[in-house]
């Protein structure tokens, strides 16, 4: 379609992760090991997420492995989960892997794939994923706080059902259960499917996923040499928002982190909030619902069921760690230990209960007058921003220097390119790599 004004050359940022080139749309953020951005493929197509390993990457948590290994495992586990989901027709609420750079070796053995063995550890790495357009669950919680409204119970039930279904799918791997082991609120993302008013809850980041509860001998030894009682031990190991915590957000012993659970609290009944209990450091094991009405509340009931499942899971993990420690560090014994499969408590009873309760309550979130404020002040703006994100155009700047300054620390390989941009801000024609360094080229142009 012809445009009224002639295209004007602008500068954009090109990620050259062969064989596909992408233009930067927006930076999302930077963690200890990765930088994520929204990009669009050169030549058109839906925007997607680029996750790139930083050159200064440091692995967080007590896993004795490199950030590169975790980056590769994220790719390998997501691919494996989606392959199994596709084979069984399961709708997996995990962003789809669209590709990785450089490609991981094709079809390695299952066990090998899980450990993320790959190309040289120092090579740059990036992976491409379908976009979850609605931001993090943490962001939605903050939007509710700012608007002075609660997250409706129906939506919390819906999110809880979805995250437990995804975990159950992972745990039900026919070869060995896959534990996420890093399920904190930043790894729970919202996505508004086309034409839907209410979002779904996806989970991301499988870099610390594993088939064992106790992947390192050191972790196992530490678990048995400490003479803390169970409550102290539990407190020590989770979770990352606590001032005294030293788990560095890595906790294999919980199904969900406490800080994620606290976002899935019941808006109608009080629960102890473990993340604000830092002074006493105690988390009561007893049900401390003060409101008698909580007894018949489906969300409070589901949370109690989850607490029981978590306790059973915790006991299995502790037993596994003890077995690993008792086995010593000999190679044969370690192998024997790895062969022993964990009996994971099933989440099916909670999921079944939630399925029966969710539909009716979720429908009311979309229609009932009591949630009108939530819809108007939170849901509609968040959804509008989500849809705008999907339609966002590549970021352009009038000078190359401006872009280079903004891209300091962004993992490559990337180049500044000259683009023709039409009146709508859409890039047209092929991007031309600015050849001799951005600033000099700017002067030449
Ligand atoms: Zn922690
Ligand atoms: Zn945490
Ligand atoms: Zn309740």
XYZ file of C-alpha atoms and ligand atoms in Angstrom:
448
model
C 0.000 0.000 0.000
C 1.502 3.393 -0.974
C 2.047 5.898 1.801
C 1.587 9.637 1.506
C 4.994 10.497 2.904
C 8.276 9.129 1.626
C 10.002 6.643 3.962
C 12.491 8.336 6.232
C 15.708 6.521 7.182
C 15.912 5.735 10.893
C 18.133 3.518 12.997
C 17.084 0.237 14.532
C 18.745 -2.573 16.419
C 19.227 -5.874 14.624
C 19.852 -9.145 16.454
C 21.757 -11.454 14.136
C 21.027 -14.856 15.584
C 21.463 -16.836 12.385
C 19.590 -18.046 10.461
C 16.967 -15.499 11.524
C 17.406 -11.772 12.040
C 15.156 -9.840 14.411
C 14.620 -6.164 15.125
C 14.389 -4.888 18.671
C 10.916 -3.765 19.705
C 11.362 -3.236 23.439
C 13.634 -4.201 26.307
C 11.869 -6.195 28.998
C 14.527 -6.536 31.617
C 17.728 -7.982 32.849
C 18.344 -10.650 35.453
C 21.506 -12.125 36.913
C 22.141 -14.261 33.858
C 19.758 -13.224 31.071
C 18.445 -10.198 29.269
C 15.026 -10.382 27.650
C 13.551 -8.209 24.951
C 10.618 -8.120 22.593
C 11.677 -8.492 18.961
C 10.065 -8.934 15.575
C 11.381 -11.041 12.715
C 12.843 -9.143 9.775
C 10.399 -9.620 6.937
C 7.366 -9.637 9.209
C 5.551 -11.952 11.572
C 4.308 -11.776 15.152
C 6.518 -10.234 17.827
C 8.364 -12.723 20.009
C 10.566 -12.793 23.081
C 14.335 -13.008 22.814
C 16.117 -14.296 25.871
C 19.891 -13.887 25.723
C 22.644 -15.040 28.023
C 24.659 -12.140 29.374
C 28.417 -12.278 28.987
C 28.624 -11.487 32.690
C 26.114 -14.218 33.531
C 26.294 -15.726 36.971
C 24.278 -18.737 37.994
C 22.135 -17.992 41.023
C 21.180 -20.457 43.681
C 22.996 -23.372 45.174
C 23.087 -25.554 42.064
C 26.702 -26.289 41.312
C 26.560 -25.504 37.606
C 27.106 -22.673 35.163
C 24.621 -20.156 33.799
C 25.273 -21.645 30.341
C 24.116 -25.076 31.470
C 20.968 -23.534 32.929
C 20.327 -21.549 29.747
C 20.587 -24.688 27.615
C 18.426 -26.675 30.018
C 15.671 -24.059 29.778
C 15.581 -24.655 26.005
C 15.859 -28.444 26.234
C 13.189 -28.907 28.912
C 10.688 -26.576 27.215
C 11.196 -28.418 23.926
C 10.714 -31.777 25.614
C 7.560 -30.641 27.450
C 6.026 -29.233 24.269
C 6.875 -32.369 22.301
C 5.046 -34.485 24.873
C 2.127 -32.038 25.016
C 1.801 -32.046 21.215
C 1.883 -35.845 21.122
C -0.970 -36.087 23.606
C -2.951 -33.029 22.477
C -2.400 -31.335 25.823
C -2.726 -27.528 25.959
C 0.501 -26.696 27.781
C 0.581 -23.263 29.393
C 4.261 -22.691 28.674
C 5.476 -20.286 25.956
C 6.458 -22.154 22.810
C 10.127 -22.312 21.944
C 10.544 -20.781 18.471
C 14.247 -21.438 18.145
C 17.610 -21.059 19.786
C 20.972 -19.690 18.723
C 23.203 -21.473 18.173
C 21.020 -24.574 17.798
C 21.445 -27.207 20.477
C 22.702 -30.505 19.041
C 19.769 -32.373 17.498
C 17.939 -35.075 19.402
C 20.397 -35.933 22.147
C 19.618 -38.766 24.511
C 16.903 -37.960 26.957
C 19.063 -38.026 30.048
C 21.729 -35.990 28.327
C 19.198 -33.475 27.100
C 17.946 -32.912 30.615
C 21.401 -31.989 31.764
C 21.673 -29.497 28.932
C 24.963 -30.662 27.475
C 25.776 -28.589 24.429
C 28.152 -26.404 22.495
C 31.161 -24.644 24.073
C 30.239 -23.049 27.400
C 31.444 -19.583 26.446
C 29.474 -19.233 23.189
C 26.795 -16.502 23.069
C 23.320 -17.910 23.448
C 19.815 -16.725 22.749
C 16.409 -18.344 22.607
C 13.144 -17.207 21.040
C 9.700 -17.725 22.568
C 6.078 -16.886 21.928
C 5.029 -13.800 23.857
C 2.982 -13.901 27.045
C 1.373 -10.516 26.525
C -0.001 -9.761 30.006
C 3.144 -9.317 32.112
C 3.880 -11.106 35.370
C 1.421 -12.189 38.048
C 3.395 -9.910 40.341
C 2.595 -7.005 37.991
C -1.119 -7.795 38.099
C -0.991 -7.893 41.894
C 0.692 -4.474 41.914
C -1.941 -3.094 39.529
C -4.628 -4.293 41.964
C -2.849 -2.671 44.906
C -2.563 0.635 43.029
C -6.240 0.504 42.056
C -7.286 -0.411 45.593
C -9.123 -3.567 44.534
C -8.595 -7.260 45.222
C -7.865 -9.919 42.663
C -11.280 -11.647 42.454
C -11.396 -15.095 44.005
C -12.585 -16.657 40.741
C -9.471 -15.469 38.954
C -7.205 -16.722 41.749
C -8.919 -20.132 41.577
C -8.413 -20.116 37.798
C -4.694 -19.267 38.129
C -4.169 -21.855 40.858
C -5.846 -24.536 38.751
C -3.704 -23.681 35.736
C -0.369 -23.625 37.548
C -1.139 -26.923 39.309
C -2.190 -28.527 36.018
C 1.102 -27.499 34.431
C 3.062 -28.844 37.407
C 1.093 -32.094 37.339
C 1.849 -32.465 33.620
C 5.561 -31.975 34.349
C 5.534 -34.385 37.279
C 3.719 -37.002 35.185
C 6.534 -37.396 32.647
C 6.616 -41.138 31.858
C 10.420 -41.307 32.154
C 10.905 -39.305 35.349
C 9.106 -36.387 36.992
C 10.299 -32.946 35.918
C 10.402 -30.502 38.825
C 10.372 -26.803 38.011
C 12.276 -25.867 41.197
C 12.171 -22.117 40.600
C 8.514 -21.177 40.647
C 8.530 -17.622 41.947
C 6.116 -14.842 40.888
C 8.347 -13.477 38.127
C 8.183 -16.874 36.450
C 4.378 -16.825 36.325
C 3.154 -14.852 33.303
C -0.280 -13.777 32.142
C -1.463 -14.210 28.607
C -4.667 -12.919 27.050
C -5.635 -15.331 24.275
C -7.278 -13.720 21.214
C -10.827 -12.633 21.972
C -10.632 -13.549 25.666
C -11.331 -11.059 28.442
C -9.608 -13.112 31.153
C -5.941 -14.123 31.066
C -4.356 -17.555 31.454
C -1.371 -18.207 33.708
C 1.764 -19.537 32.016
C 5.001 -20.594 33.660
C 8.474 -19.981 32.279
C 12.162 -20.544 32.975
C 13.137 -24.201 33.223
C 16.812 -23.441 33.767
C 16.769 -25.050 37.207
C 14.317 -27.816 36.381
C 15.413 -31.329 37.142
C 14.352 -34.881 37.723
C 15.828 -35.058 41.185
C 15.022 -33.333 44.399
C 18.677 -33.349 45.420
C 20.820 -32.773 42.347
C 24.116 -32.132 44.079
C 25.931 -34.083 46.739
C 26.763 -30.795 48.436
C 23.109 -29.831 48.737
C 22.255 -33.254 50.100
C 25.077 -33.144 52.619
C 24.095 -29.662 53.747
C 20.537 -30.807 54.303
C 21.543 -33.543 56.722
C 24.434 -31.916 58.588
C 22.348 -28.998 59.793
C 20.574 -29.645 63.048
C 17.780 -27.137 62.513
C 14.340 -28.419 63.260
C 11.991 -28.785 60.319
C 10.401 -25.369 60.582
C 13.742 -23.599 60.726
C 14.974 -25.686 57.840
C 11.945 -24.815 55.787
C 12.380 -21.164 56.634
C 16.049 -21.281 55.748
C 15.350 -22.741 52.329
C 12.545 -20.510 51.197
C 11.855 -18.103 50.008
C 13.775 -15.449 48.137
C 11.832 -12.423 49.364
C 12.735 -13.025 52.977
C 15.442 -10.895 54.468
C 17.168 -13.756 56.292
C 16.826 -16.271 53.496
C 19.976 -17.621 51.921
C 18.354 -19.845 49.330
C 18.952 -17.284 46.563
C 15.564 -18.053 45.067
C 16.477 -21.658 44.525
C 14.334 -24.107 46.366
C 13.695 -27.651 45.262
C 11.738 -28.568 48.319
C 8.551 -26.655 47.585
C 5.993 -27.116 44.841
C 5.515 -23.347 44.640
C 7.518 -20.605 46.292
C 5.834 -18.905 49.215
C 5.936 -15.575 47.432
C 3.965 -17.039 44.516
C 1.527 -18.679 46.911
C 1.023 -15.380 48.690
C -0.112 -13.825 45.390
C -2.669 -16.624 45.104
C -4.111 -15.858 48.531
C -7.821 -15.715 49.221
C -9.144 -12.144 48.940
C -12.066 -12.948 51.222
C -10.334 -14.659 54.146
C -7.141 -13.888 55.962
C -4.164 -16.169 55.558
C -0.807 -15.875 57.205
C 1.488 -14.181 54.724
C 4.840 -15.904 55.053
C 6.706 -13.257 53.107
C 6.006 -10.540 55.668
C 6.808 -12.768 58.631
C 10.539 -12.097 58.553
C 10.957 -10.941 62.142
C 9.756 -14.051 63.884
C 10.871 -16.309 61.063
C 8.196 -18.794 61.940
C 5.568 -20.215 59.681
C 2.815 -21.965 61.514
C 1.969 -25.419 60.305
C -1.523 -25.166 61.662
C -4.419 -23.742 59.753
C -4.732 -20.217 61.070
C -7.792 -19.103 59.136
C -9.596 -16.959 61.634
C -12.795 -16.587 59.691
C -15.149 -19.510 60.173
C -16.591 -18.848 56.709
C -13.229 -19.842 55.266
C -14.205 -23.439 56.004
C -16.592 -23.475 53.072
C -14.539 -21.218 50.807
C -13.296 -23.157 47.754
C -10.053 -21.204 47.529
C -9.240 -21.581 51.222
C -10.008 -25.279 50.916
C -7.818 -25.667 47.821
C -4.981 -23.892 49.599
C -5.286 -26.246 52.574
C -5.174 -29.218 50.201
C -2.118 -27.725 48.529
C -0.450 -27.180 51.888
C -0.923 -30.871 52.666
C 0.450 -31.901 49.266
C 3.395 -29.574 49.752
C 4.099 -31.131 53.158
C 4.041 -34.610 51.611
C 6.333 -33.399 48.840
C 8.648 -31.856 51.421
C 8.864 -35.162 53.297
C 9.758 -37.041 50.100
C 12.442 -34.503 49.246
C 13.921 -34.711 52.742
C 13.977 -38.504 52.546
C 15.630 -38.357 49.134
C 18.264 -35.939 50.382
C 18.972 -38.171 53.371
C 19.305 -41.202 51.092
C 21.725 -39.316 48.854
C 23.827 -38.288 51.848
C 23.812 -41.788 53.352
C 24.933 -43.187 50.009
C 28.124 -41.165 50.181
C 29.801 -39.587 47.220
C 31.034 -42.716 45.425
C 30.264 -42.821 41.731
C 28.383 -46.109 41.868
C 26.297 -45.006 44.805
C 25.449 -41.681 43.192
C 24.280 -43.496 40.068
C 22.214 -45.877 42.133
C 20.632 -42.930 43.885
C 19.753 -41.217 40.615
C 18.003 -44.361 39.397
C 15.652 -44.304 42.334
C 12.516 -42.509 41.174
C 10.760 -40.111 43.466
C 7.162 -40.913 44.261
C 5.595 -37.502 43.737
C 2.281 -36.857 45.469
C -0.359 -36.337 42.805
C -2.078 -32.974 42.517
C -5.115 -34.520 40.792
C -7.459 -34.297 43.814
C -6.818 -30.536 44.119
C -7.079 -30.027 40.354
C -10.327 -32.002 40.205
C -11.755 -29.970 43.068
C -10.704 -26.701 41.395
C -12.188 -27.736 38.035
C -15.564 -28.204 39.672
C -15.392 -24.837 41.440
C -13.686 -22.551 38.932
C -16.093 -22.297 35.978
C -18.949 -20.633 37.829
C -16.759 -18.224 39.811
C -14.688 -17.275 36.778
C -17.762 -16.398 34.771
C -18.825 -14.027 37.541
C -15.466 -12.196 37.311
C -16.408 -11.273 33.746
C -20.025 -10.345 34.442
C -20.927 -9.705 38.104
C -21.460 -6.123 39.282
C -19.293 -6.661 42.365
C -16.223 -7.019 40.107
C -17.005 -3.982 37.930
C -14.283 -1.937 39.647
C -11.729 -4.685 39.102
C -12.648 -4.934 35.434
C -12.627 -1.189 34.825
C -9.549 -0.247 36.831
C -7.339 -3.323 36.381
C -8.479 -5.927 33.874
C -9.387 -3.664 30.955
C -6.214 -1.496 31.130
C -3.949 -4.538 31.583
C -5.597 -6.284 28.643
C -5.377 -3.162 26.503
C -1.645 -2.898 27.213
C -1.264 -6.604 26.411
C -2.884 -6.244 23.005
C -0.841 -3.100 22.280
C 2.328 -5.032 23.073
C 1.453 -7.637 20.454
C 1.073 -4.890 17.855
C 4.174 -2.913 18.865
C 6.532 -1.731 16.103
C 10.341 -1.941 16.093
C 12.118 0.662 18.146
C 13.778 3.311 16.021
C 15.920 6.315 16.829
C 16.975 9.329 14.804
C 20.642 8.631 15.479
C 22.613 5.435 15.746
C 24.385 6.747 18.832
C 21.091 6.993 20.692
C 20.430 3.307 20.080
C 23.944 2.215 20.955
C 23.692 4.079 24.258
C 20.405 2.351 25.036
C 21.852 -1.056 24.214
C 24.830 -1.024 26.523
C 25.099 -4.437 28.149
C 22.630 -6.098 25.783
C 24.000 -9.518 24.809
C 24.754 -9.828 21.117
C 25.423 -10.441 18.430
C 23.640 -7.271 17.325
C 24.173 -4.411 14.900
C 22.739 -0.985 14.359
C 20.909 -0.835 11.053
C 19.430 1.882 8.887
C 15.721 1.338 8.289
C 13.138 2.976 6.133
C 10.214 3.792 8.376
C 6.823 4.760 7.039
C 4.342 7.188 8.545
C 2.877 4.488 10.810
C 6.261 3.782 12.351
C 6.503 0.430 10.581
C 9.838 -0.575 9.149
C 9.735 -1.120 5.419
C 12.251 -2.713 3.063
C 15.374 -4.531 4.168
C 17.389 -3.239 7.096
C 20.875 -2.184 6.024
C 23.633 -2.856 8.517
C 25.509 0.332 9.255
C 28.951 -0.842 8.153
C 31.789 1.015 9.832
C 30.651 1.608 13.391
C 27.524 3.506 14.286
C 28.877 6.954 15.070
C 31.100 7.287 12.033
C 28.363 6.038 9.729
C 26.043 8.583 11.199
C 28.414 11.320 10.106
C 28.788 9.796 6.658
C 25.047 9.684 6.245
Zn 14.721 -17.579 49.221
Zn 10.836 -17.147 46.256
Zn -11.287 -17.991 51.350
